[in-house]
Short mmCIF file of C-alpha atoms in Angstrom, two decimals:
data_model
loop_
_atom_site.label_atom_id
_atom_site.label_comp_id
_atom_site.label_asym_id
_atom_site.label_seq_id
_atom_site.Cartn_x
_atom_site.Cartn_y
_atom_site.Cartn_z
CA UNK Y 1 304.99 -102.88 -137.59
CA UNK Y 2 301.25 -102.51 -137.36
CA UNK Y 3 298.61 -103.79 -139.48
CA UNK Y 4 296.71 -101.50 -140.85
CA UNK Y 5 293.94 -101.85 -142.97
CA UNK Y 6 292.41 -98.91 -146.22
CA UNK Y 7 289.24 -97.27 -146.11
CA UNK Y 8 287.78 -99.31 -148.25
CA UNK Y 9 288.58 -102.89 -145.83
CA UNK Y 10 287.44 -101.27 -143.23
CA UNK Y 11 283.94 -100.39 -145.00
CA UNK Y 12 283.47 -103.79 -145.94
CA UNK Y 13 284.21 -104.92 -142.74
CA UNK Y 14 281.65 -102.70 -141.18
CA UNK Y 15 278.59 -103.75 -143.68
CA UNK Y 16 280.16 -106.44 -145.61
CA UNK Y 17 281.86 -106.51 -148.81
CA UNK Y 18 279.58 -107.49 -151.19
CA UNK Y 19 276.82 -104.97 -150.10
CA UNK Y 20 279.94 -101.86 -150.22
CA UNK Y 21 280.78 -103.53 -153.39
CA UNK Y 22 276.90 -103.34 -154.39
CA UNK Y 23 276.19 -100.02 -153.48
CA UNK Y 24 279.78 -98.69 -154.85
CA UNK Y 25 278.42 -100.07 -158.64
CA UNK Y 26 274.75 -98.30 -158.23
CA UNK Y 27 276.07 -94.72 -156.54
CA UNK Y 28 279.43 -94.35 -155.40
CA UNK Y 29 278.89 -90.76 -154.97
CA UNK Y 30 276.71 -91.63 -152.30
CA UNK Y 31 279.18 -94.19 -150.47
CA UNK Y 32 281.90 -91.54 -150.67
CA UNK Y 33 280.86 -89.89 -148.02
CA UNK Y 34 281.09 -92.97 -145.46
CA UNK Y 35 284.94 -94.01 -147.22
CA UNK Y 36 285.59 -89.75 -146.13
CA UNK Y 37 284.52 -90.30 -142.34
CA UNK Y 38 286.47 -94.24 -142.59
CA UNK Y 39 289.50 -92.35 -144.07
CA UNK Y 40 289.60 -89.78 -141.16
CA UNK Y 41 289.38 -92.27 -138.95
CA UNK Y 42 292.47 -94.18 -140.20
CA UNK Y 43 294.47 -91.73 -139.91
CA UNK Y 44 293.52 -90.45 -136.14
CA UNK Y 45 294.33 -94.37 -135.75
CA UNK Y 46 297.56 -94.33 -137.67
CA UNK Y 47 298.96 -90.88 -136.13
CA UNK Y 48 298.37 -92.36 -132.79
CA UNK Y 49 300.60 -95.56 -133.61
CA UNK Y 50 303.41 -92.88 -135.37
CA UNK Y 51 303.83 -91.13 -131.73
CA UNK Y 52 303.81 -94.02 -130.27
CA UNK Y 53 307.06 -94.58 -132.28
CA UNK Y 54 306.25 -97.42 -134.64
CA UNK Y 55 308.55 -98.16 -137.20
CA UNK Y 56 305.92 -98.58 -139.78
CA UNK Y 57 302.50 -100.60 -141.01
CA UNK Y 58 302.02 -103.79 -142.77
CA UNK Y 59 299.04 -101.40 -145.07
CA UNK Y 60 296.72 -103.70 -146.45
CA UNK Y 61 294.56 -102.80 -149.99
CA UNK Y 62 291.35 -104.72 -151.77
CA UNK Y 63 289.20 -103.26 -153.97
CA UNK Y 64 290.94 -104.19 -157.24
CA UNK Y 65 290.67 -108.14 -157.51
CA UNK Y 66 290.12 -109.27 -160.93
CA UNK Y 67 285.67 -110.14 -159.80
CA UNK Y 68 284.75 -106.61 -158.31
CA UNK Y 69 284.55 -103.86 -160.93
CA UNK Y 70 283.95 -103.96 -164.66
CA UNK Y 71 284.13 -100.06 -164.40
CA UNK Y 72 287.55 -99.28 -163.72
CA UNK Y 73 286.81 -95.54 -162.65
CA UNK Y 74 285.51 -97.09 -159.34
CA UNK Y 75 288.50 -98.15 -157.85
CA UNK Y 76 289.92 -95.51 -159.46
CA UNK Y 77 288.02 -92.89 -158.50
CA UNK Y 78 286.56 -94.48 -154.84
CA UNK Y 79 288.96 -96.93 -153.54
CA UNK Y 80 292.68 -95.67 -154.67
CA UNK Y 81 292.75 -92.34 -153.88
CA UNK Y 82 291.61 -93.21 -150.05
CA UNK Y 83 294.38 -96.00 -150.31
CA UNK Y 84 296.70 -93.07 -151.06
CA UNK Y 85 295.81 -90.60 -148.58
CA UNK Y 86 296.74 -92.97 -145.79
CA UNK Y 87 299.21 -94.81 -147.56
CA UNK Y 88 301.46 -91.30 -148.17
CA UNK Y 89 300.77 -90.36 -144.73
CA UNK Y 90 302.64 -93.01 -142.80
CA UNK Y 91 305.32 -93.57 -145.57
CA UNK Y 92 306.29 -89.76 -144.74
CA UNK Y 93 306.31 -90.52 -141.00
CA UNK Y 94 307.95 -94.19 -140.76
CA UNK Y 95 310.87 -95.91 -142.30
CA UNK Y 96 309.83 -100.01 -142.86
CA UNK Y 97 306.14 -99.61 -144.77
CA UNK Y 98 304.58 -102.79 -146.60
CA UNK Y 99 302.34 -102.34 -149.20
CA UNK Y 100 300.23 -105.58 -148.99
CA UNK Y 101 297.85 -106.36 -152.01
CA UNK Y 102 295.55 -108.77 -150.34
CA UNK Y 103 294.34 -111.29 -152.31
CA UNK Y 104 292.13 -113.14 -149.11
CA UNK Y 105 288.88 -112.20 -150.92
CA UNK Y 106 289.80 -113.22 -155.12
CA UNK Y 107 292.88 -112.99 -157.44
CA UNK Y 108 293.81 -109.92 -159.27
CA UNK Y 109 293.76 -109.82 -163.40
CA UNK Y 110 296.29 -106.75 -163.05
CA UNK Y 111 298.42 -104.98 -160.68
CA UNK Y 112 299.15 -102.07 -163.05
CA UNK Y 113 297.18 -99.83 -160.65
CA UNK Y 114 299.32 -100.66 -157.40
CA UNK Y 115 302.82 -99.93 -158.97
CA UNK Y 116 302.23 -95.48 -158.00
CA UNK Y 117 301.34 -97.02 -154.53
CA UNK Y 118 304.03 -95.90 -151.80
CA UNK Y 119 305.58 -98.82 -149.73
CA UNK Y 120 309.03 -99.66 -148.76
CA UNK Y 121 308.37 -103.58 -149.30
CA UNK Y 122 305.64 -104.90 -151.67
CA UNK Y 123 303.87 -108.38 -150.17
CA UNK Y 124 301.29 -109.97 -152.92
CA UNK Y 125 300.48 -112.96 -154.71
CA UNK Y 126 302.22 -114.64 -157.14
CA UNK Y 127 298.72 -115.71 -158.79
CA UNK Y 128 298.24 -112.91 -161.85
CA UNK Y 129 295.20 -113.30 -164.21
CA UNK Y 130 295.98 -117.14 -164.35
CA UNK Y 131 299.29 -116.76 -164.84
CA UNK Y 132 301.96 -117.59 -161.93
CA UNK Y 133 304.85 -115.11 -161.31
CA UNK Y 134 308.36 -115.37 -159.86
CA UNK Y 135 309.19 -113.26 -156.61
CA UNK Y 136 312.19 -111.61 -159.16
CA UNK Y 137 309.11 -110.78 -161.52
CA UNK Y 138 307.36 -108.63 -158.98
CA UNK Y 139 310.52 -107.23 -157.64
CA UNK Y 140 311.34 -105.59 -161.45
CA UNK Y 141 307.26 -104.67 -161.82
CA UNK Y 142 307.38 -102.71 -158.57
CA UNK Y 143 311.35 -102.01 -158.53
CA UNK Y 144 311.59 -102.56 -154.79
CA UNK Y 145 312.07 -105.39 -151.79
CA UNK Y 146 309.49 -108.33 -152.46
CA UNK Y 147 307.32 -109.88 -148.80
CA UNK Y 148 306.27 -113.25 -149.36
CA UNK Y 149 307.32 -116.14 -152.08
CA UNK Y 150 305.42 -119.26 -150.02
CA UNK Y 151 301.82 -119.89 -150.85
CA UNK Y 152 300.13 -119.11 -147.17
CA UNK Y 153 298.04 -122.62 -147.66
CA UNK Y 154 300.93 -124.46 -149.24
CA UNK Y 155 303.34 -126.29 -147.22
CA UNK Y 156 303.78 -124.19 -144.48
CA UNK Y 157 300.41 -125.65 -143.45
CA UNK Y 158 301.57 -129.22 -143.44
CA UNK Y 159 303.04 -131.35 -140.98
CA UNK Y 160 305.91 -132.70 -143.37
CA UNK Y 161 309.23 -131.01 -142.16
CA UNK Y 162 311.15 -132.04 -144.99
CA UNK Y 163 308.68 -130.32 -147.85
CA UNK Y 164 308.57 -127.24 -145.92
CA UNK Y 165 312.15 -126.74 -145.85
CA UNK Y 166 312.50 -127.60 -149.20
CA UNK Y 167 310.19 -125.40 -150.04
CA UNK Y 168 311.79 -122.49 -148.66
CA UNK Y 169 315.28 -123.65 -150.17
CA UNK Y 170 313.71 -123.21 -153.78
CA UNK Y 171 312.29 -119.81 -153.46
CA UNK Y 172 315.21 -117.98 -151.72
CA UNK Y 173 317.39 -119.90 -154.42
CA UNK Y 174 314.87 -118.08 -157.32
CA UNK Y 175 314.43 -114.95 -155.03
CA UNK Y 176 315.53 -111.33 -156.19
CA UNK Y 177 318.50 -109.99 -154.20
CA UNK Y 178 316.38 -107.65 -152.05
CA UNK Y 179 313.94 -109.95 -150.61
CA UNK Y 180 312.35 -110.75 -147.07
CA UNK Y 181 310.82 -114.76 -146.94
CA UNK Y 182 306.79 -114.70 -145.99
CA UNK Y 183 303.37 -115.74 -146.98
CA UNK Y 184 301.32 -114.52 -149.42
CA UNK Y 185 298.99 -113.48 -146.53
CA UNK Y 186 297.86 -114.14 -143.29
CA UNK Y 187 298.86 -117.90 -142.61
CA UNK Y 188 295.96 -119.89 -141.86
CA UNK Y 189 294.71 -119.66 -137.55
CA UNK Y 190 295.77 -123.79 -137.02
CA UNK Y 191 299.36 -123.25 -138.46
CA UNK Y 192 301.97 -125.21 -135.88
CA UNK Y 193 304.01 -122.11 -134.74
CA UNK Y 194 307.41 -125.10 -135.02
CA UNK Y 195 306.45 -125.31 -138.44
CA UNK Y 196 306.75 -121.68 -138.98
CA UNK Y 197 310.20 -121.45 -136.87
CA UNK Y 198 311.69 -124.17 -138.99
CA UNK Y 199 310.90 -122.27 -142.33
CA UNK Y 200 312.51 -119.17 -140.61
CA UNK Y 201 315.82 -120.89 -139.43
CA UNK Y 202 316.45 -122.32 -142.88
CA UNK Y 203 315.59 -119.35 -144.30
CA UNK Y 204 318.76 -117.87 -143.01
CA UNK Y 205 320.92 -121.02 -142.86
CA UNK Y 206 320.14 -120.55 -147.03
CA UNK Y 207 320.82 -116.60 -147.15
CA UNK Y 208 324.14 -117.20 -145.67
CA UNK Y 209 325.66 -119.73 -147.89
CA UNK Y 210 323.94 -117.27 -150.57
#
């Protein structure tokens, strides 16, 4: 499964994020132009992987966090339908696709937007406009197999065993049935790779007593 990241991540991380999200508020017309070229570009990239024979993408999203745009016709109109283009592309050519709402940047007030969005899996935070929701929440708001449940700079990124595994114990206990254990995100660079194996093996000592 490859990462892959939209149009609009890929813009940002060629001029930065705050000047796309700058220009994208004075004249999106004109930055539509560069997200067309960044699009095509994706997909030569993605196509490539596909006959290759990858099974699918980890497809990463921003754009919509809760700080970026008063004017909801940007994303609407700027951001989503380049999400969708590449997004409907490799869920037609792959089985195992992840829709990952990143929330690396800011928190989102609403993921209304996201729930069209193909994806076999849905991976996002738990953290909506203040309010904290349950893995089972997101599974009946997108009606499909939840990614994540651990907080990616919670106690997977401590030394202490013992909370760790107890930590994974209460979320697959309060998980939907079609769920896959993982982070919100990417897991901090300085995580202890043990730490990470001993959330995984308990992970599945807990699925099978189930």
């Amino acid at each position: 499964i490859v990462t892959l990241y939209s149009p609009f991540m890929s813009a940002g991380h060629s001029v930065g994020g705050e000047l796309l999200t700058k220009h994208l508020k004075q004249d999106p017309e004109a930055v539509k132009k560069g997200l067309d070229i960044i699009t095509e570009s994706t997909l030569l990239f993605a196509n490539e992987c596909i006959k290759l024979g990858v099974d699918g993408f980890l497809a990463a999203t921003q754009g919509g966090e809760g700080f970026r745009f008063r004017d909801p016709a940007i994303f609407a109109n700027y951001v989503k339908p380049y999400d969708l283009v590449v997004m409907k592309r490799i869920n037609e050519a792959t089985p195992c696709n992840i829709l990952h709402i990143c929330d690396f940047v800011s928190d989102y007030d609403d993921l209304t937007p996201f729930l069209d969005y193909p994806g076999h899996i849905v991976n996002c935070s738990l953290k909506i406009n203040s309010q904290l929701f349950s893995t089972k929440d997101i599974y009946k708001l997108f009606k499909r197999p939840v990614f994540g449940g651990m907080e990616k700079k919670g106690s997977i990124c401590t030394s202490n065993t013992d909370l760790i595994l107890e930590n994974v114990k209460e979320v697959i206990q309060n998980a939907p049935e079609k769920f896959i254990l993982g982070a919100e995100c990417a897991l901090p660079c300085s995580n202890n790779w043990q730490q990470i194996r001993q959330a995984v093996d308990m992970a599945h000592t807990q699925r099978w007593k189930g």
